XYZ file of C-alpha atoms in Angstrom:
255
model
C -15.113 -46.244 -80.819
C -17.881 -45.572 -78.354
C -18.697 -49.154 -77.371
C -16.286 -52.089 -77.479
C -17.169 -55.479 -76.027
C -14.776 -57.848 -74.296
C -16.493 -61.151 -75.004
C -14.178 -63.249 -72.830
C -12.724 -61.890 -69.586
C -12.247 -63.761 -66.306
C -13.117 -60.932 -63.930
C -13.991 -63.556 -61.325
C -10.319 -64.564 -61.135
C -8.820 -63.990 -57.704
C -6.065 -61.860 -59.264
C -8.603 -59.008 -59.494
C -9.816 -59.427 -55.938
C -8.142 -56.298 -54.565
C -8.765 -53.849 -57.423
C -11.764 -55.062 -59.419
C -13.471 -51.682 -59.199
C -10.419 -49.982 -60.713
C -10.114 -52.623 -63.454
C -13.720 -52.032 -64.477
C -13.288 -48.256 -64.324
C -10.206 -48.402 -66.579
C -12.112 -50.584 -69.028
C -14.946 -48.067 -69.237
C -12.500 -45.184 -69.690
C -10.952 -47.024 -72.647
C -14.257 -47.619 -74.418
C -15.044 -51.130 -73.223
C -18.687 -50.783 -72.318
C -19.672 -54.436 -71.947
C -17.855 -57.525 -70.650
C -18.722 -61.233 -70.594
C -17.288 -63.492 -67.885
C -16.981 -67.089 -69.161
C -17.224 -69.902 -66.644
C -14.142 -72.071 -66.378
C -14.612 -73.712 -62.997
C -18.141 -74.011 -61.498
C -16.826 -73.131 -58.052
C -16.179 -69.594 -59.321
C -19.736 -69.058 -60.574
C -21.000 -67.480 -57.322
C -18.280 -64.822 -57.658
C -19.193 -64.190 -61.294
C -22.859 -63.806 -60.370
C -21.959 -61.424 -57.558
C -20.118 -59.266 -60.118
C -22.868 -59.275 -62.762
C -25.496 -58.454 -60.162
C -23.462 -55.407 -59.132
C -22.489 -54.079 -62.582
C -25.196 -53.507 -65.160
C -22.869 -53.828 -68.172
C -21.258 -57.158 -67.190
C -22.667 -60.582 -68.138
C -21.625 -64.205 -67.667
C -21.717 -67.690 -69.154
C -21.967 -71.083 -67.452
C -19.788 -74.045 -68.262
C -16.817 -76.201 -67.398
C -13.375 -75.727 -68.937
C -12.031 -78.982 -70.403
C -9.178 -78.947 -67.887
C -11.763 -79.097 -65.085
C -14.085 -81.834 -66.351
C -12.745 -84.441 -63.936
C -13.690 -82.289 -60.955
C -17.118 -80.927 -61.859
C -20.623 -82.039 -62.741
C -22.396 -80.352 -65.639
C -25.766 -80.851 -63.947
C -24.526 -78.591 -61.160
C -24.496 -75.546 -63.432
C -28.077 -75.931 -64.648
C -29.355 -73.776 -61.814
C -27.586 -70.787 -63.387
C -28.573 -71.080 -67.068
C -31.797 -69.095 -66.737
C -30.277 -66.226 -64.803
C -31.259 -63.044 -66.708
C -27.605 -62.147 -67.294
C -26.443 -65.584 -68.444
C -25.772 -65.123 -72.160
C -23.963 -68.336 -73.169
C -22.848 -71.850 -72.297
C -19.113 -72.245 -71.737
C -16.325 -72.036 -71.859
C -16.269 -75.657 -72.870
C -14.502 -77.748 -75.453
C -11.363 -79.832 -75.858
C -7.853 -79.208 -74.581
C -5.241 -81.895 -75.188
C -2.259 -79.693 -74.327
C -1.848 -80.884 -70.745
C -3.013 -84.468 -71.160
C -0.497 -87.069 -69.976
C 1.394 -89.070 -72.637
C 0.653 -92.390 -70.954
C -2.230 -94.835 -71.276
C -4.809 -92.567 -69.596
C -4.578 -90.016 -72.389
C -7.269 -91.621 -74.566
C -9.545 -92.142 -71.586
C -9.284 -88.452 -70.667
C -9.934 -87.421 -74.267
C -13.102 -89.505 -74.200
C -14.303 -87.786 -71.023
C -13.599 -84.347 -72.498
C -15.540 -85.224 -75.655
C -18.518 -86.528 -73.697
C -18.619 -83.406 -71.525
C -18.292 -81.184 -74.586
C -21.271 -82.907 -76.196
C -23.294 -82.395 -73.007
C -22.504 -78.658 -73.134
C -23.601 -78.510 -76.770
C -26.855 -80.278 -75.998
C -27.499 -77.914 -73.092
C -26.863 -74.895 -75.336
C -29.371 -76.210 -77.851
C -31.893 -76.955 -75.111
C -31.782 -73.423 -73.638
C -31.141 -71.689 -76.986
C -27.897 -70.007 -75.987
C -24.595 -69.793 -77.901
C -21.502 -71.791 -76.983
C -18.163 -70.365 -75.917
C -15.729 -72.982 -77.218
C -12.171 -73.582 -76.031
C -9.962 -75.614 -78.394
C -6.286 -76.331 -77.827
C -4.371 -78.943 -79.807
C -7.694 -80.625 -80.592
C -9.027 -78.839 -83.671
C -9.909 -81.917 -85.727
C -11.781 -83.658 -82.911
C -13.616 -80.449 -82.008
C -14.576 -79.887 -85.637
C -15.860 -83.452 -85.973
C -18.115 -82.900 -82.962
C -19.332 -79.400 -83.813
C -20.208 -80.187 -87.421
C -22.805 -82.710 -86.251
C -24.854 -80.261 -84.182
C -26.953 -77.282 -85.223
C -25.421 -75.039 -82.611
C -23.917 -71.550 -82.825
C -21.237 -69.861 -80.785
C -17.736 -68.442 -80.670
C -14.394 -70.184 -81.024
C -12.606 -68.502 -78.154
C -8.958 -67.570 -78.724
C -9.177 -68.774 -82.313
C -6.080 -70.884 -82.955
C -5.925 -70.181 -86.732
C -6.431 -73.804 -87.757
C -7.960 -73.728 -91.239
C -10.384 -76.577 -90.646
C -12.262 -74.399 -88.149
C -13.036 -71.819 -90.830
C -15.493 -74.359 -92.185
C -17.700 -73.547 -89.194
C -18.099 -69.874 -90.114
C -21.741 -70.300 -91.076
C -22.582 -70.765 -87.385
C -19.534 -69.696 -85.397
C -17.733 -66.472 -84.615
C -13.985 -66.170 -84.001
C -12.634 -64.640 -80.800
C -9.536 -62.525 -81.457
C -7.420 -61.224 -78.603
C -3.908 -60.397 -77.522
C -2.311 -63.327 -79.351
C -2.794 -61.422 -82.628
C -0.352 -58.782 -81.358
C 2.424 -61.220 -80.442
C 5.590 -61.013 -82.516
C 5.400 -64.751 -83.246
C 1.710 -64.684 -84.242
C 2.372 -65.356 -87.912
C -0.345 -67.977 -88.244
C -3.226 -65.837 -86.990
C -1.999 -62.797 -88.934
C -2.010 -64.817 -92.154
C -5.454 -66.319 -91.664
C -7.245 -63.203 -90.324
C -8.214 -61.888 -93.799
C -9.983 -65.214 -94.459
C -12.287 -64.873 -91.459
C -15.607 -63.359 -92.559
C -15.709 -59.833 -91.162
C -19.182 -60.430 -89.793
C -17.737 -63.235 -87.649
C -15.005 -61.381 -85.738
C -15.447 -60.631 -82.036
C -12.956 -59.138 -79.588
C -11.743 -60.670 -76.349
C -8.922 -60.460 -73.831
C -9.033 -63.785 -71.946
C -7.800 -61.576 -69.118
C -5.883 -62.009 -66.905
C -4.095 -64.148 -69.534
C -2.628 -63.442 -73.007
C -1.819 -59.786 -72.468
C -1.230 -57.987 -75.780
C 2.041 -56.448 -76.879
C 3.627 -54.213 -75.577
C 2.361 -55.315 -72.142
C 3.038 -59.022 -72.588
C 4.125 -60.554 -69.290
C 1.895 -58.236 -67.264
C -1.592 -58.956 -65.970
C -4.138 -58.553 -68.725
C -7.188 -56.275 -68.392
C -10.158 -55.335 -70.577
C -8.669 -51.861 -71.065
C -6.171 -53.412 -73.504
C -8.859 -54.295 -76.076
C -7.952 -51.166 -78.133
C -4.488 -52.690 -78.713
C -6.178 -55.674 -80.358
C -8.334 -53.318 -82.426
C -5.211 -51.456 -83.549
C -3.565 -54.694 -84.687
C -6.670 -55.880 -86.546
C -6.886 -52.494 -88.231
C -3.328 -52.996 -89.473
C -3.938 -56.563 -90.668
C -7.281 -55.974 -92.370
C -6.710 -52.480 -93.715
C -9.780 -51.105 -91.954
C -9.994 -48.138 -89.627
C -10.017 -48.747 -85.881
C -13.508 -47.231 -85.859
C -14.726 -49.788 -88.414
C -13.143 -52.687 -86.516
C -14.845 -51.492 -83.358
C -18.215 -51.077 -85.006
C -18.258 -54.413 -86.813
C -16.940 -56.430 -83.853
C -19.495 -54.867 -81.518
C -22.357 -55.565 -83.917
C -21.083 -59.127 -84.282
C -21.124 -59.554 -80.503
C -24.697 -58.288 -80.376
C -25.668 -60.657 -83.182
C -24.219 -63.580 -81.251
C -25.119 -62.807 -77.645
C -28.198 -60.656 -78.166
C -28.661 -56.988 -77.345
C -26.724 -57.142 -74.117
């Protein structure tokens, strides 16, 4: 595998502040030749841009994570969408996991949905793919996405069957979760994902693959995900690497 792509890695996270150079070097040594930094909080975008301006093989996306929609303005990220290394809009989407159980829950859902729609419309306007975050909100996300002619990736695909109905326009981000011992759901559904729709990701520093679970995640662990997908799909690691890399190029362009 000469060129793997980590399509979702938060290198702008402060946890890498003291050894970012080493993290990137280890990634390169393990065959990860390109990395995409998704925006989660707009206040971190200047750091992401600093990184992509320094490293030729690193790119970024602009967006607001659903957990951050109360604290950020989508219009504030417009200044970054035409940067030559901005390859996508996101991460954006719906996340009901942390919403309070009281009366404000529905109000917060409404705000998340409105912000998600604004991201989708921006992606269509600038002709860039979406990086979509969905947690405990698959039906609502599906109902929104099916209305728009937009393409993108379902980051950290949660194995909900309804989302497979989007495979004509969306790719499926597979990362360390597939290696977890309790990942029965994703293991079962993986063979049903079209092979030309699989892309690799880490979501580093989160979701570190087995056997390093509990440690800080890094792009260098992508080969562990490839190994697991090879086992699940009955394809060689080389073939998994080749198809996932081509899929990433098809989605994000010849980065």
